[in-house]
CSV table of C-alpha atoms in Angstrom, one decimal:
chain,number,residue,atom,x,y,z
A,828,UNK,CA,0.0,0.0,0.0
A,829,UNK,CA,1.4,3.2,-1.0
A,830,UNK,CA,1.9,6.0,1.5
A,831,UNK,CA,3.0,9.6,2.0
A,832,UNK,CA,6.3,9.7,4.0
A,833,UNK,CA,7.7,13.3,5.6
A,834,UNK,CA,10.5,14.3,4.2
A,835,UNK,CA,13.0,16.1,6.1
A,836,UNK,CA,13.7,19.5,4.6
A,837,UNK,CA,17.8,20.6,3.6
A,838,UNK,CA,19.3,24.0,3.3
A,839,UNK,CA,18.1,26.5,3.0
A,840,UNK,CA,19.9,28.6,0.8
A,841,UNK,CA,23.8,28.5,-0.1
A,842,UNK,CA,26.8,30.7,1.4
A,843,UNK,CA,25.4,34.3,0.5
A,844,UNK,CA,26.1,35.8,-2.9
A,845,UNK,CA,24.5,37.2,-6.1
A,846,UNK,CA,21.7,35.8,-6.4
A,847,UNK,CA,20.0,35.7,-9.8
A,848,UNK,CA,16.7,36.8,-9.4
A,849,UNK,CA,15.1,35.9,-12.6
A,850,UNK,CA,15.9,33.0,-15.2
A,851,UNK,CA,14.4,33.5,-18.3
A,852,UNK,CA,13.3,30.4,-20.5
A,853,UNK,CA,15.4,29.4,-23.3
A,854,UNK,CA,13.2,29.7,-26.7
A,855,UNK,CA,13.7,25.7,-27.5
A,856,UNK,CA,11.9,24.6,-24.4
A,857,UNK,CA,9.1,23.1,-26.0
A,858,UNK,CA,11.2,21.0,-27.9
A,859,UNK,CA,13.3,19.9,-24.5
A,860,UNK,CA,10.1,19.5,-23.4
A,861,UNK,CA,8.8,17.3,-25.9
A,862,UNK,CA,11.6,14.8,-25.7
A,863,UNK,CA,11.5,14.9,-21.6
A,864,UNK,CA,7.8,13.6,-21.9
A,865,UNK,CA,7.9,11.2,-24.4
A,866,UNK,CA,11.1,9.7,-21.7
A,867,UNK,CA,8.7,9.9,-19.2
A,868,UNK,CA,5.8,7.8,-21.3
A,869,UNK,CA,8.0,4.7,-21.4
A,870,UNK,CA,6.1,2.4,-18.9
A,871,UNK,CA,3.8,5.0,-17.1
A,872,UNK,CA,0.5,4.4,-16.1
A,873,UNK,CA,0.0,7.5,-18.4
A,874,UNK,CA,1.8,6.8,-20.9
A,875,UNK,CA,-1.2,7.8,-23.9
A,876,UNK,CA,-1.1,11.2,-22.3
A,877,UNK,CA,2.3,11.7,-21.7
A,878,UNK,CA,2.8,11.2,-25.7
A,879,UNK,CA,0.1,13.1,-26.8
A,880,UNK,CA,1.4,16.3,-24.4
A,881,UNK,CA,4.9,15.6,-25.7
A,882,UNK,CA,3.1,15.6,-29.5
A,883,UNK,CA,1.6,18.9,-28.7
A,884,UNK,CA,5.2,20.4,-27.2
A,885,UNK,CA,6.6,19.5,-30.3
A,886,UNK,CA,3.8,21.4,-32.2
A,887,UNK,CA,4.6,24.8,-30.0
A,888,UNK,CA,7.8,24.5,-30.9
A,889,UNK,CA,7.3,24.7,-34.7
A,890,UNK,CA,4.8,27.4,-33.9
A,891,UNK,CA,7.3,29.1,-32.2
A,892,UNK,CA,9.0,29.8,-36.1
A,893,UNK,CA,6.1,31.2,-37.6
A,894,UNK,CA,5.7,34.1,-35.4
A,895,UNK,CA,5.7,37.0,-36.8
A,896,UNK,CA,6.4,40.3,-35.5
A,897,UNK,CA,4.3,41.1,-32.3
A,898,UNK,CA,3.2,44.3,-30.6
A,899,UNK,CA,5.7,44.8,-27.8
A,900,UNK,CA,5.5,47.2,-24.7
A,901,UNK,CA,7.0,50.5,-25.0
A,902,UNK,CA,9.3,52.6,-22.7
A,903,UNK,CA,6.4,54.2,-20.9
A,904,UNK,CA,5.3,51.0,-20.0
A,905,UNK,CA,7.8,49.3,-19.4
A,906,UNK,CA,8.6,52.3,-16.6
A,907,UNK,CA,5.0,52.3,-15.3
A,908,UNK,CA,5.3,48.5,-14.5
A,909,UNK,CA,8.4,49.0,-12.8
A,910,UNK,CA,7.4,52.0,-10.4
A,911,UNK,CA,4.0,50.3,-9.6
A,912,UNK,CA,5.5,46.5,-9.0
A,913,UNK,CA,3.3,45.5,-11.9
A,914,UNK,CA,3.8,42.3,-14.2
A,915,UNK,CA,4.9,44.0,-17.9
A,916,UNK,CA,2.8,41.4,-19.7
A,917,UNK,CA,-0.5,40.6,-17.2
A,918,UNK,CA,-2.9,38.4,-18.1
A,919,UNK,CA,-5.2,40.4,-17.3
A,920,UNK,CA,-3.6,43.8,-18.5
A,921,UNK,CA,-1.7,42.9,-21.8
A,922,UNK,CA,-4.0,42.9,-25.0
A,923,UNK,CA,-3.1,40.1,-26.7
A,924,UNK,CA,-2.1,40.2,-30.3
A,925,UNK,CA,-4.1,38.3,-32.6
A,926,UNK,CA,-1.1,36.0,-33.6
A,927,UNK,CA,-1.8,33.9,-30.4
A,928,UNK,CA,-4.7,32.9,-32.7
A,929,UNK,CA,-1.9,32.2,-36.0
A,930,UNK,CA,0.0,30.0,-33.1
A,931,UNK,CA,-3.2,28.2,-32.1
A,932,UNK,CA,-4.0,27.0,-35.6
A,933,UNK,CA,-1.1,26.2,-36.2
A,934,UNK,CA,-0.3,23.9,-33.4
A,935,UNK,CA,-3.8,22.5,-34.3
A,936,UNK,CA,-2.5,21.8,-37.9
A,937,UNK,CA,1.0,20.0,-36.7
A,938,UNK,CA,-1.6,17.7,-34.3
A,939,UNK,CA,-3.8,16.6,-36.9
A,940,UNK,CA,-0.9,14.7,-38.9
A,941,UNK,CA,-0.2,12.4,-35.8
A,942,UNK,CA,-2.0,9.7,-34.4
A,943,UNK,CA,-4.7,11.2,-31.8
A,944,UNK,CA,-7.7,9.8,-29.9
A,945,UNK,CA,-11.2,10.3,-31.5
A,946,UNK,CA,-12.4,13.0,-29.1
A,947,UNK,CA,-9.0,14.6,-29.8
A,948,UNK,CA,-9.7,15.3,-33.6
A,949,UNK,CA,-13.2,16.3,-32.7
A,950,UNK,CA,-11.7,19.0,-30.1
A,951,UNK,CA,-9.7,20.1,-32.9
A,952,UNK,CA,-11.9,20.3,-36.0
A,953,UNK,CA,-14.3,22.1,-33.5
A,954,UNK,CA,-11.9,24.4,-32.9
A,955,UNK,CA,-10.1,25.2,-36.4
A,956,UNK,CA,-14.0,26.7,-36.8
A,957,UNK,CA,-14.2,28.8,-34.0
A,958,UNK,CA,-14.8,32.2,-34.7
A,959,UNK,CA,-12.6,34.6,-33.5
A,960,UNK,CA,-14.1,36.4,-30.6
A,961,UNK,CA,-15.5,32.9,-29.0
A,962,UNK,CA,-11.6,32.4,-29.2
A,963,UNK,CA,-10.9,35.1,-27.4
A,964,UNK,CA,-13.4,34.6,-25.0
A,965,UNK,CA,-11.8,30.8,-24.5
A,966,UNK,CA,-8.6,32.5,-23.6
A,967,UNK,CA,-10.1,34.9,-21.6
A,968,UNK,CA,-11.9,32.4,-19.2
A,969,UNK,CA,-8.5,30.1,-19.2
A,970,UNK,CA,-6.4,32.8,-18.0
A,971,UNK,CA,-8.9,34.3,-15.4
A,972,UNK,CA,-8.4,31.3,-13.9
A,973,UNK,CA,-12.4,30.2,-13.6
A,974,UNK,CA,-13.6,27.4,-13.3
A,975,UNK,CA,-17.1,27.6,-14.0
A,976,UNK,CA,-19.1,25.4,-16.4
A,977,UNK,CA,-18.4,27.8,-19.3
A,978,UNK,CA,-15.0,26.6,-19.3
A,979,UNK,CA,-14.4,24.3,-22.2
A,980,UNK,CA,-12.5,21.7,-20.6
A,981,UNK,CA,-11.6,19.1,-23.6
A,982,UNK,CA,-10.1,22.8,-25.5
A,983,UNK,CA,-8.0,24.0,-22.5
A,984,UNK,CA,-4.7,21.9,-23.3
A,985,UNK,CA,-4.7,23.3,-27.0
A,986,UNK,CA,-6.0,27.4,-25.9
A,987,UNK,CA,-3.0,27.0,-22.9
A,988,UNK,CA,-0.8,25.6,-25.5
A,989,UNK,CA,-1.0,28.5,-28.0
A,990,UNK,CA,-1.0,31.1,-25.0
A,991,UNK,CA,1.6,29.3,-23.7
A,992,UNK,CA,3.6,30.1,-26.9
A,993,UNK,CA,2.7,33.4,-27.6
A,994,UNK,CA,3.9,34.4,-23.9
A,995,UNK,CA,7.0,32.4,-24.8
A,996,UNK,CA,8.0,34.7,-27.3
A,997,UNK,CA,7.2,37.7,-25.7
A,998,UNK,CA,9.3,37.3,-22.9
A,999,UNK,CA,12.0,35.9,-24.6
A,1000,UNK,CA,12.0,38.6,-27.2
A,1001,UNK,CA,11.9,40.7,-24.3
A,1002,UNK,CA,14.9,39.4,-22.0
A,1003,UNK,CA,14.9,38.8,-18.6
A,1004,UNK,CA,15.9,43.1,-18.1
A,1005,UNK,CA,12.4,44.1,-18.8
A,1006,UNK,CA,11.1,42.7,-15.8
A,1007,UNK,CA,11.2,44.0,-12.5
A,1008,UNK,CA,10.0,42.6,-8.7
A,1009,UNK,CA,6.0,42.7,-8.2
A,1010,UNK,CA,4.4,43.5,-5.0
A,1011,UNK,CA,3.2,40.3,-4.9
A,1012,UNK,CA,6.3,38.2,-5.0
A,1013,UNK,CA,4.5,34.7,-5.6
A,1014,UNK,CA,3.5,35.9,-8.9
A,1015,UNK,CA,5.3,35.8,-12.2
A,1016,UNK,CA,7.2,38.9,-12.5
A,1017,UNK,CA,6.8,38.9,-16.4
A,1018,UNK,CA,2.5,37.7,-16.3
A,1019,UNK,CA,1.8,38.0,-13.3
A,1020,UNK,CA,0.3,34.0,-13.0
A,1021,UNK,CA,0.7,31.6,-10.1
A,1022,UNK,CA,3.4,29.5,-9.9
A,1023,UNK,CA,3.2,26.0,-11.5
A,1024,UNK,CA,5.9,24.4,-9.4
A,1025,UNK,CA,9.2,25.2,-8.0
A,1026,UNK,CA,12.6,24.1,-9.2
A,1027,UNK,CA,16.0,23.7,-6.9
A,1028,UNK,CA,18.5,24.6,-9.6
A,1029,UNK,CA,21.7,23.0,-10.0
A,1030,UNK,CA,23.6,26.2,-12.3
A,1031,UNK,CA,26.9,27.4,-11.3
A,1032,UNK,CA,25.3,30.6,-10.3
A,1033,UNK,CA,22.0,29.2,-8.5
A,1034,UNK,CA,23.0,25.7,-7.3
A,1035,UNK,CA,20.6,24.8,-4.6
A,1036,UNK,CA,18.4,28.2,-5.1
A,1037,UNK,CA,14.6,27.3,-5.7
A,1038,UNK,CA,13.2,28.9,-8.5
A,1039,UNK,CA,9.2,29.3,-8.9
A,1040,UNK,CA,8.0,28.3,-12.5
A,1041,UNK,CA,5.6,29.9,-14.1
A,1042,UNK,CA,2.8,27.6,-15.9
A,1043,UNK,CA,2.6,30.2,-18.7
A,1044,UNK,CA,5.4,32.1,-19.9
A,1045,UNK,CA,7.6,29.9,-18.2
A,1046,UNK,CA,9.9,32.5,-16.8
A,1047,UNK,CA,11.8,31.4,-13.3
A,1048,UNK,CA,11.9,33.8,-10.1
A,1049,UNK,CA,13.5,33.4,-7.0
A,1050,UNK,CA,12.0,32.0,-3.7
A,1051,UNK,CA,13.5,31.2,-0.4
A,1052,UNK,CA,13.5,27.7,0.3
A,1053,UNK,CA,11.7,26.0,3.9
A,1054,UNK,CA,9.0,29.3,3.8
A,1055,UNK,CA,5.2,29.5,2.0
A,1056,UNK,CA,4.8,30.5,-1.1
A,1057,UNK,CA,1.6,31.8,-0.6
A,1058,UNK,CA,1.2,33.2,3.0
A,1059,UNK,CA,4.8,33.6,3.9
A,1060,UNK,CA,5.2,32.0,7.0
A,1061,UNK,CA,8.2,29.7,7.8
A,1062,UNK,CA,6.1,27.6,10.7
A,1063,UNK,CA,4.5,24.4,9.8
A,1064,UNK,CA,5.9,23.8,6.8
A,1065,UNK,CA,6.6,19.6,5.9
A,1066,UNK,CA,7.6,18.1,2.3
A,1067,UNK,CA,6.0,14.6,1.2
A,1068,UNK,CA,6.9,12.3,-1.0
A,1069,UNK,CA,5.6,8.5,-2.1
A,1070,UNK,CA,7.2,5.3,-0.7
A,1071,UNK,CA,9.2,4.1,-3.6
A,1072,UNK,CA,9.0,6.9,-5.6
A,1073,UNK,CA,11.0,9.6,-7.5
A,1074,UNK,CA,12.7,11.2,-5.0
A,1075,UNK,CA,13.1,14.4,-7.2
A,1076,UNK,CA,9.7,15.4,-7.1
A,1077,UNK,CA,8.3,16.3,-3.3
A,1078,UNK,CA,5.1,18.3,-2.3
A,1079,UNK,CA,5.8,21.2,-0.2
A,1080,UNK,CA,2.7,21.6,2.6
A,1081,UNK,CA,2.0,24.4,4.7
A,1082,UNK,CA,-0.2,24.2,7.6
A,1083,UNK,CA,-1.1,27.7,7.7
A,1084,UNK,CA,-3.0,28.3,4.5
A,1085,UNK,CA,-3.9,23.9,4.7
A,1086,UNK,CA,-2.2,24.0,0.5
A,1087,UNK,CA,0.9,22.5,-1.1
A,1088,UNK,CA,3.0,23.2,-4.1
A,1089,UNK,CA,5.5,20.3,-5.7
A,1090,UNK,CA,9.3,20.9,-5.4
A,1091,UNK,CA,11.5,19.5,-8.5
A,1092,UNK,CA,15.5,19.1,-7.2
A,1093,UNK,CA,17.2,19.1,-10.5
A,1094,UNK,CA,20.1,17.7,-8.6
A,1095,UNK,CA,18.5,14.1,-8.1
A,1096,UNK,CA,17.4,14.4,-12.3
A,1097,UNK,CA,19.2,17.2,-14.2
A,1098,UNK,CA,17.0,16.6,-17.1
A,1099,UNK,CA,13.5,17.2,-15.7
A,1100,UNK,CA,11.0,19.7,-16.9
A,1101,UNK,CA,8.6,21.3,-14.7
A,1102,UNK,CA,5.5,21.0,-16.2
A,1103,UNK,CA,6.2,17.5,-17.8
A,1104,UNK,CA,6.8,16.2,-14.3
A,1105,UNK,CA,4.4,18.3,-12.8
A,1106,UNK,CA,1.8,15.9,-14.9
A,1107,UNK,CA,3.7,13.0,-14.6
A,1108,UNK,CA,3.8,12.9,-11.0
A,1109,UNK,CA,0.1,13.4,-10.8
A,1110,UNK,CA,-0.3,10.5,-8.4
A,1111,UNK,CA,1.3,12.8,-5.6
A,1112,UNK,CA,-1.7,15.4,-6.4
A,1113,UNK,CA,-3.9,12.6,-6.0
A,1114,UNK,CA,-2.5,11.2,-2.3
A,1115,UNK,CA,-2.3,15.0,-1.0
A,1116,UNK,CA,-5.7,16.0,-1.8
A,1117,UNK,CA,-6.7,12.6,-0.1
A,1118,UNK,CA,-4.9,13.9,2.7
A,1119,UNK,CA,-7.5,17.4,2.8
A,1120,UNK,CA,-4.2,19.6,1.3
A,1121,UNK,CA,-5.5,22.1,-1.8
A,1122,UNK,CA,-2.6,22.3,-4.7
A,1123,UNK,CA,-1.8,25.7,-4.9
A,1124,UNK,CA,-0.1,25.2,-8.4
A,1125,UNK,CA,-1.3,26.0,-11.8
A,1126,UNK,CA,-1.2,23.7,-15.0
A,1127,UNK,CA,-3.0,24.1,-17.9
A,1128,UNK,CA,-2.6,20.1,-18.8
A,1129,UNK,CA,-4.4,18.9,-15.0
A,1130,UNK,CA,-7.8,20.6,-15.4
């Protein structure tokens, strides 16, 4: 019988030093990502889903050619964000350009030549005739974060996809300069969305820093380790893991706010991804939510 076993937490943080604050993506992670998930597939109990996710990575990657060029923020902006701790490209403050749409049909396209489930092609021929502005609206409910029963739930892994690469870009068109600190720390400097997961990094500059991941644009801020993402506190915090195994992926639990987010040490698996083993590791979700904890963490692909 599997169980949940406490994990005793390490450092936490290195000597002091410079400290990279942000880490921006690299532009190829979709195709990083793609081969980390089919890896993954090879004997899991979710195997179908693991290669249809890495299928659709590789599909926002090739979308990720055929942008073209995008509106960007301007200086005045850009300055604005900075001297009111606002994210540069919100959700729900950035108008998106209509070339998220290009992306999305794009990605669509790619998807259609590979093997996919029935329901699958039916999400996607439903959506390749979707009007714009029901688009749009899609998108809109996604990022907003609702849940209600207007939220097309068989579209959301091709709509997060698209956004997903159309955020891409911008940020990495942007560079890591353009952002500054938010007043809310535990959101994404660059989008201002939730954290996905965190990350202990094993770089030569932030070896054994943890690094929240954001589950859209996929830029990297810092966090100190052994404290709350959400509510701060350092009291009542515990990590779990399952019996047996991967020992790189734990659930961080705080007591406080009764939530958990997941904790990826790159130094047990230098090649894991953190939304491909976000998904991969879903039976953790499924034992902590057993045990009354909510998951704090955002993933377009475990609606």
């Amino acid at each position: 019988m599997t169980k949940i076993n406490v994990i005793q937490p390490g450092t936490i943080e290195p000597p002091p030093g410079e400290i990279p604050f942000l880490l921006l993506p690299p532009r190829n992670v979709f195709e990083r990502r793609a081969a980390r998930l089919s890896a993954l597939a090879e004997g899991h109990a979710l195997a179908d889903y693991l290669r249809f996710l890495a299928a659709l990575a590789h599909a926002q990657h090739e979308a990720m050619s055929r942008f073209r060029q995008v509106l960007l923020p301007d200086a005045q902006q850009l300055e604005l964000c900075r001297e009111h701790g606002m994210p540069l490209l919100g959700t729900r403050g950035w108008v998106r350009d209509p070339e998220w749409r290009e992306a999305l049909r794009c990605i669509l396209t790619e998807l259609e030549a590979g093997a996919l489930p029935e329901a699958a092609r039916g999400t996607i021929a439903r959506l390749k005739n979707t009007d714009d502005e029901s688009l749009e609206r899609l998108a809109e409910t996604l990022l907003a974060g609702d849940n209600d029963e207007e939220l097309d739930r068989a579209a959301i892994p091709f709509i997060g996809a698209a956004l997903q690469a159309y955020w891409l870009h911008l940020v990495t068109t942007l560079g890591a300069g353009a952002f500054g600190r938010l007043e809310t720390p535990h959101l994404c400097p660059a989008c201002g969305s939730a954290p996905m997961v965190s990350v202990v990094s094993v770089g030569a500059s932030d070896h054994g820093l943890r690094y929240l991941t954001c589950p859209l644009c996929n830029m990297q801020w810092h966090a100190v380790r052994i404290k709350c993402v959400f509510c701060d506190t350092t009291k009542g915090i515990a990590y779990y893991g399952i019996e047996g195994g991967s020992a790189a992926v734990k659930a961080e639990s705080c007591d406080a706010c009764h939530g958990y987010l997941k904790i990826l040490y790159m130094e047990k698996d230098p090649n894991m991804d953190a939304l491909a083993d976000d998904v991969a590791s879903i039976a953790l979700d499924v034992l902590m939510t057993e045990s009354g904890l909510t998951r704090k963490g955002t993933n377009f692909f475990l609606f």
